[in-house]
Short mmCIF file of N, CA and C in Angstrom, two decimals:
data_model
loop_
_atom_site.label_atom_id
_atom_site.label_comp_id
_atom_site.label_asym_id
_atom_site.label_seq_id
_atom_site.Cartn_x
_atom_site.Cartn_y
_atom_site.Cartn_z
N UNK A 198 -85.29 20.59 140.41
CA UNK A 198 -84.82 21.93 140.65
C UNK A 198 -85.08 22.80 139.43
N UNK A 199 -85.52 23.98 139.68
CA UNK A 199 -85.72 24.93 138.60
C UNK A 199 -84.40 25.59 138.24
N UNK A 200 -84.36 26.12 137.06
CA UNK A 200 -83.16 26.83 136.65
C UNK A 200 -82.99 28.07 137.52
N UNK A 201 -81.81 28.23 138.07
CA UNK A 201 -81.53 29.38 138.92
C UNK A 201 -81.83 29.16 140.38
N UNK A 202 -82.39 28.02 140.74
CA UNK A 202 -82.67 27.77 142.16
C UNK A 202 -81.43 27.19 142.83
N UNK A 203 -81.38 27.37 144.12
CA UNK A 203 -80.24 26.89 144.89
C UNK A 203 -80.39 25.40 145.19
N UNK A 204 -79.29 24.63 145.16
CA UNK A 204 -79.36 23.22 145.56
C UNK A 204 -79.63 23.12 147.06
N UNK A 205 -80.19 22.00 147.46
CA UNK A 205 -80.49 21.80 148.87
C UNK A 205 -79.21 21.83 149.69
N UNK A 206 -79.32 22.41 150.90
CA UNK A 206 -78.16 22.52 151.79
C UNK A 206 -77.69 21.13 152.20
N UNK A 207 -78.61 20.21 152.49
CA UNK A 207 -78.24 18.86 152.90
C UNK A 207 -77.45 18.14 151.82
N UNK A 208 -77.87 18.31 150.57
CA UNK A 208 -77.14 17.68 149.46
C UNK A 208 -75.76 18.30 149.32
N UNK A 209 -75.65 19.61 149.50
CA UNK A 209 -74.35 20.26 149.41
C UNK A 209 -73.41 19.77 150.50
N UNK A 210 -73.93 19.62 151.72
CA UNK A 210 -73.10 19.16 152.83
C UNK A 210 -72.63 17.72 152.59
N UNK A 211 -73.53 16.87 152.10
CA UNK A 211 -73.14 15.48 151.85
C UNK A 211 -72.09 15.40 150.74
N UNK A 212 -72.26 16.15 149.68
CA UNK A 212 -71.26 16.16 148.60
C UNK A 212 -69.96 16.76 149.10
N UNK A 213 -70.03 17.79 149.93
CA UNK A 213 -68.81 18.39 150.50
C UNK A 213 -68.04 17.42 151.37
N UNK A 214 -68.74 16.65 152.19
CA UNK A 214 -68.08 15.65 153.05
C UNK A 214 -67.47 14.54 152.21
N UNK A 215 -68.19 14.09 151.19
CA UNK A 215 -67.66 13.06 150.30
C UNK A 215 -66.41 13.55 149.58
N UNK A 216 -66.45 14.75 149.04
CA UNK A 216 -65.28 15.30 148.35
C UNK A 216 -64.12 15.55 149.31
N UNK A 217 -64.42 15.93 150.54
CA UNK A 217 -63.37 16.10 151.54
C UNK A 217 -62.64 14.79 151.78
N UNK A 218 -63.39 13.70 151.92
CA UNK A 218 -62.76 12.39 152.12
C UNK A 218 -61.91 11.99 150.92
N UNK A 219 -62.43 12.22 149.72
CA UNK A 219 -61.66 11.88 148.51
C UNK A 219 -60.40 12.73 148.42
N UNK A 220 -60.51 14.01 148.73
CA UNK A 220 -59.35 14.90 148.69
C UNK A 220 -58.28 14.47 149.68
N UNK A 221 -58.69 14.13 150.89
CA UNK A 221 -57.72 13.73 151.91
C UNK A 221 -57.01 12.43 151.55
N UNK A 222 -57.74 11.49 150.95
CA UNK A 222 -57.11 10.25 150.51
C UNK A 222 -56.12 10.54 149.38
N UNK A 223 -56.48 11.41 148.47
CA UNK A 223 -55.61 11.78 147.36
C UNK A 223 -54.34 12.46 147.86
N UNK A 224 -54.48 13.39 148.78
CA UNK A 224 -53.32 14.09 149.33
C UNK A 224 -52.44 13.12 150.13
N UNK A 225 -53.06 12.22 150.90
CA UNK A 225 -52.27 11.22 151.64
C UNK A 225 -51.51 10.32 150.68
N UNK A 226 -52.11 9.94 149.56
CA UNK A 226 -51.42 9.14 148.57
C UNK A 226 -50.23 9.88 147.97
N UNK A 227 -50.40 11.17 147.70
CA UNK A 227 -49.28 11.96 147.19
C UNK A 227 -48.16 12.06 148.22
N UNK A 228 -48.51 12.23 149.49
CA UNK A 228 -47.49 12.25 150.55
C UNK A 228 -46.75 10.92 150.62
N UNK A 229 -47.50 9.82 150.47
CA UNK A 229 -46.90 8.49 150.53
C UNK A 229 -45.90 8.30 149.39
N UNK A 230 -46.30 8.66 148.18
CA UNK A 230 -45.40 8.53 147.03
C UNK A 230 -44.21 9.47 147.17
N UNK A 231 -44.45 10.66 147.68
CA UNK A 231 -43.34 11.60 147.89
C UNK A 231 -42.35 11.04 148.91
N UNK A 232 -42.84 10.33 149.89
CA UNK A 232 -41.95 9.72 150.87
C UNK A 232 -41.03 8.69 150.25
N UNK A 233 -41.54 7.92 149.28
CA UNK A 233 -40.69 6.94 148.59
C UNK A 233 -39.68 7.62 147.67
N UNK A 234 -40.10 8.70 147.02
CA UNK A 234 -39.21 9.38 146.08
C UNK A 234 -38.25 10.33 146.77
N UNK A 235 -38.51 10.62 148.04
CA UNK A 235 -37.84 11.73 148.68
C UNK A 235 -36.51 11.51 149.33
N UNK A 236 -36.12 10.29 149.59
CA UNK A 236 -34.92 10.10 150.39
C UNK A 236 -33.93 9.17 149.69
N UNK A 237 -32.68 9.48 149.83
CA UNK A 237 -31.62 8.62 149.32
C UNK A 237 -31.13 7.74 150.46
N UNK A 238 -30.20 6.84 150.14
CA UNK A 238 -29.69 5.93 151.16
C UNK A 238 -28.89 6.64 152.24
N UNK A 239 -28.28 7.78 151.92
CA UNK A 239 -27.50 8.49 152.93
C UNK A 239 -28.31 9.49 153.73
N UNK A 240 -29.63 9.55 153.51
CA UNK A 240 -30.50 10.40 154.31
C UNK A 240 -30.73 11.79 153.74
N UNK A 241 -30.11 12.11 152.62
CA UNK A 241 -30.32 13.42 152.02
C UNK A 241 -31.59 13.40 151.15
N UNK A 242 -32.01 14.57 150.75
CA UNK A 242 -33.22 14.68 149.93
C UNK A 242 -32.84 14.49 148.47
N UNK A 243 -33.53 13.60 147.80
CA UNK A 243 -33.26 13.32 146.39
C UNK A 243 -33.81 14.45 145.52
N UNK A 244 -33.13 14.77 144.40
CA UNK A 244 -33.64 15.82 143.52
C UNK A 244 -34.98 15.46 142.89
N UNK A 245 -35.26 14.17 142.73
CA UNK A 245 -36.54 13.76 142.17
C UNK A 245 -37.71 14.13 143.08
N UNK A 246 -37.43 14.24 144.38
CA UNK A 246 -38.49 14.59 145.33
C UNK A 246 -39.00 15.99 145.09
N UNK A 247 -38.10 16.91 144.77
CA UNK A 247 -38.54 18.28 144.51
C UNK A 247 -39.33 18.36 143.21
N UNK A 248 -38.93 17.57 142.21
CA UNK A 248 -39.67 17.54 140.95
C UNK A 248 -41.07 16.97 141.19
N UNK A 249 -41.15 15.89 141.95
CA UNK A 249 -42.46 15.29 142.25
C UNK A 249 -43.32 16.26 143.05
N UNK A 250 -42.73 16.95 144.03
CA UNK A 250 -43.50 17.88 144.85
C UNK A 250 -44.03 19.03 144.00
N UNK A 251 -43.25 19.49 143.04
CA UNK A 251 -43.71 20.56 142.16
C UNK A 251 -44.88 20.09 141.30
N UNK A 252 -44.77 18.86 140.77
CA UNK A 252 -45.87 18.32 139.97
C UNK A 252 -47.13 18.14 140.82
N UNK A 253 -46.97 17.62 142.03
CA UNK A 253 -48.11 17.43 142.92
C UNK A 253 -48.75 18.76 143.27
N UNK A 254 -47.93 19.79 143.45
CA UNK A 254 -48.45 21.12 143.74
C UNK A 254 -49.34 21.60 142.60
N UNK A 255 -48.89 21.42 141.35
CA UNK A 255 -49.68 21.86 140.21
C UNK A 255 -50.93 21.02 140.03
N UNK A 256 -50.85 19.71 140.31
CA UNK A 256 -52.05 18.86 140.23
C UNK A 256 -53.10 19.35 141.22
N UNK A 257 -52.67 19.62 142.45
CA UNK A 257 -53.62 20.05 143.48
C UNK A 257 -54.17 21.45 143.20
N UNK A 258 -53.30 22.36 142.75
CA UNK A 258 -53.77 23.71 142.44
C UNK A 258 -54.74 23.69 141.27
N UNK A 259 -54.42 22.90 140.25
CA UNK A 259 -55.34 22.77 139.11
C UNK A 259 -56.65 22.14 139.51
N UNK A 260 -56.59 21.14 140.38
CA UNK A 260 -57.81 20.52 140.88
C UNK A 260 -58.66 21.48 141.67
N UNK A 261 -58.01 22.34 142.46
CA UNK A 261 -58.76 23.33 143.23
C UNK A 261 -59.48 24.31 142.31
N UNK A 262 -58.81 24.74 141.25
CA UNK A 262 -59.41 25.70 140.33
C UNK A 262 -60.53 25.04 139.52
N UNK A 263 -60.26 23.85 138.98
CA UNK A 263 -61.24 23.22 138.09
C UNK A 263 -62.45 22.72 138.87
N UNK A 264 -62.23 21.91 139.91
CA UNK A 264 -63.38 21.35 140.62
C UNK A 264 -64.05 22.39 141.52
N UNK A 265 -63.26 23.14 142.25
CA UNK A 265 -63.85 24.16 143.12
C UNK A 265 -64.55 25.25 142.32
N UNK A 266 -63.89 25.72 141.27
CA UNK A 266 -64.49 26.75 140.43
C UNK A 266 -65.72 26.25 139.71
N UNK A 267 -65.68 25.00 139.25
CA UNK A 267 -66.84 24.42 138.58
C UNK A 267 -68.04 24.29 139.50
N UNK A 268 -67.78 23.81 140.71
CA UNK A 268 -68.87 23.69 141.67
C UNK A 268 -69.43 25.05 142.07
N UNK A 269 -68.55 26.03 142.23
CA UNK A 269 -69.03 27.38 142.55
C UNK A 269 -69.83 27.97 141.39
N UNK A 270 -69.42 27.68 140.16
CA UNK A 270 -70.19 28.16 139.00
C UNK A 270 -71.56 27.51 138.93
N UNK A 271 -71.68 26.28 139.43
CA UNK A 271 -72.97 25.59 139.46
C UNK A 271 -73.80 25.95 140.70
N UNK A 272 -73.32 26.89 141.49
CA UNK A 272 -73.95 27.36 142.73
C UNK A 272 -73.93 26.33 143.85
N UNK A 273 -73.01 25.39 143.79
CA UNK A 273 -72.81 24.45 144.89
C UNK A 273 -71.71 25.06 145.75
N UNK A 274 -72.08 25.99 146.60
CA UNK A 274 -71.10 26.79 147.33
C UNK A 274 -70.33 26.00 148.37
N UNK A 275 -71.00 25.16 149.14
CA UNK A 275 -70.33 24.44 150.22
C UNK A 275 -69.28 23.48 149.67
N UNK A 276 -69.60 22.56 148.75
CA UNK A 276 -68.54 21.69 148.23
C UNK A 276 -67.50 22.44 147.41
N UNK A 277 -67.89 23.52 146.76
CA UNK A 277 -66.92 24.32 146.00
C UNK A 277 -65.88 24.95 146.90
N UNK A 278 -66.34 25.51 148.01
CA UNK A 278 -65.41 26.12 148.96
C UNK A 278 -64.54 25.05 149.62
N UNK A 279 -65.12 23.89 149.93
CA UNK A 279 -64.33 22.79 150.50
C UNK A 279 -63.21 22.39 149.54
N UNK A 280 -63.53 22.26 148.26
CA UNK A 280 -62.53 21.88 147.26
C UNK A 280 -61.42 22.92 147.18
N UNK A 281 -61.77 24.18 147.11
CA UNK A 281 -60.77 25.24 146.98
C UNK A 281 -59.87 25.27 148.21
N UNK A 282 -60.45 25.16 149.39
CA UNK A 282 -59.65 25.26 150.62
C UNK A 282 -58.76 24.03 150.79
N UNK A 283 -59.32 22.83 150.70
CA UNK A 283 -58.55 21.61 150.98
C UNK A 283 -57.46 21.41 149.92
N UNK A 284 -57.82 21.50 148.66
CA UNK A 284 -56.82 21.30 147.62
C UNK A 284 -55.82 22.46 147.58
N UNK A 285 -56.26 23.65 147.91
CA UNK A 285 -55.34 24.79 147.99
C UNK A 285 -54.32 24.62 149.10
N UNK A 286 -54.76 24.16 150.25
CA UNK A 286 -53.81 23.91 151.36
C UNK A 286 -52.85 22.79 150.98
N UNK A 287 -53.36 21.74 150.32
CA UNK A 287 -52.48 20.67 149.86
C UNK A 287 -51.44 21.18 148.87
N UNK A 288 -51.85 22.07 147.97
CA UNK A 288 -50.91 22.66 147.01
C UNK A 288 -49.85 23.48 147.73
N UNK A 289 -50.24 24.21 148.77
CA UNK A 289 -49.26 24.99 149.53
C UNK A 289 -48.28 24.08 150.28
N UNK A 290 -48.77 22.95 150.77
CA UNK A 290 -47.87 22.00 151.45
C UNK A 290 -46.81 21.49 150.49
N UNK A 291 -47.23 21.09 149.29
CA UNK A 291 -46.26 20.57 148.33
C UNK A 291 -45.40 21.68 147.75
N UNK A 292 -45.89 22.92 147.75
CA UNK A 292 -45.06 24.04 147.33
C UNK A 292 -43.88 24.21 148.31
N UNK A 293 -44.16 24.05 149.59
CA UNK A 293 -43.07 24.16 150.57
C UNK A 293 -42.08 23.03 150.43
N UNK A 294 -42.54 21.85 150.01
CA UNK A 294 -41.62 20.73 149.79
C UNK A 294 -40.82 20.90 148.50
N UNK A 295 -41.38 21.62 147.54
CA UNK A 295 -40.69 21.82 146.26
C UNK A 295 -39.64 22.92 146.34
N UNK A 296 -39.70 23.76 147.37
CA UNK A 296 -38.75 24.85 147.50
C UNK A 296 -37.34 24.30 147.73
N UNK A 297 -36.39 24.94 147.13
CA UNK A 297 -34.99 24.52 147.30
C UNK A 297 -34.56 24.79 148.73
N UNK A 298 -33.88 23.81 149.31
CA UNK A 298 -33.41 23.97 150.70
C UNK A 298 -32.01 24.43 150.74
#
């Protein structure tokens, strides 16, 4: 590839699909850990669950900015947009879990 040329669309799609799978596994793992931290024996929500959800929200938001922004800066638009959207939605999900009830 020459400097300033666009990456192949096929390569962008393959990297986007791979990153989508990695993102979904990561978010599912965070949900799984949140489920263990989230409940007490009497069925109420543990305070540690909100702390974990807030940390997970920041991890996902930071990942969206760093990886998505980095890929967009490298002109890999398809995987960059996938990263921003998927990790951004994951961050919003954990933001709703971190909100005080």
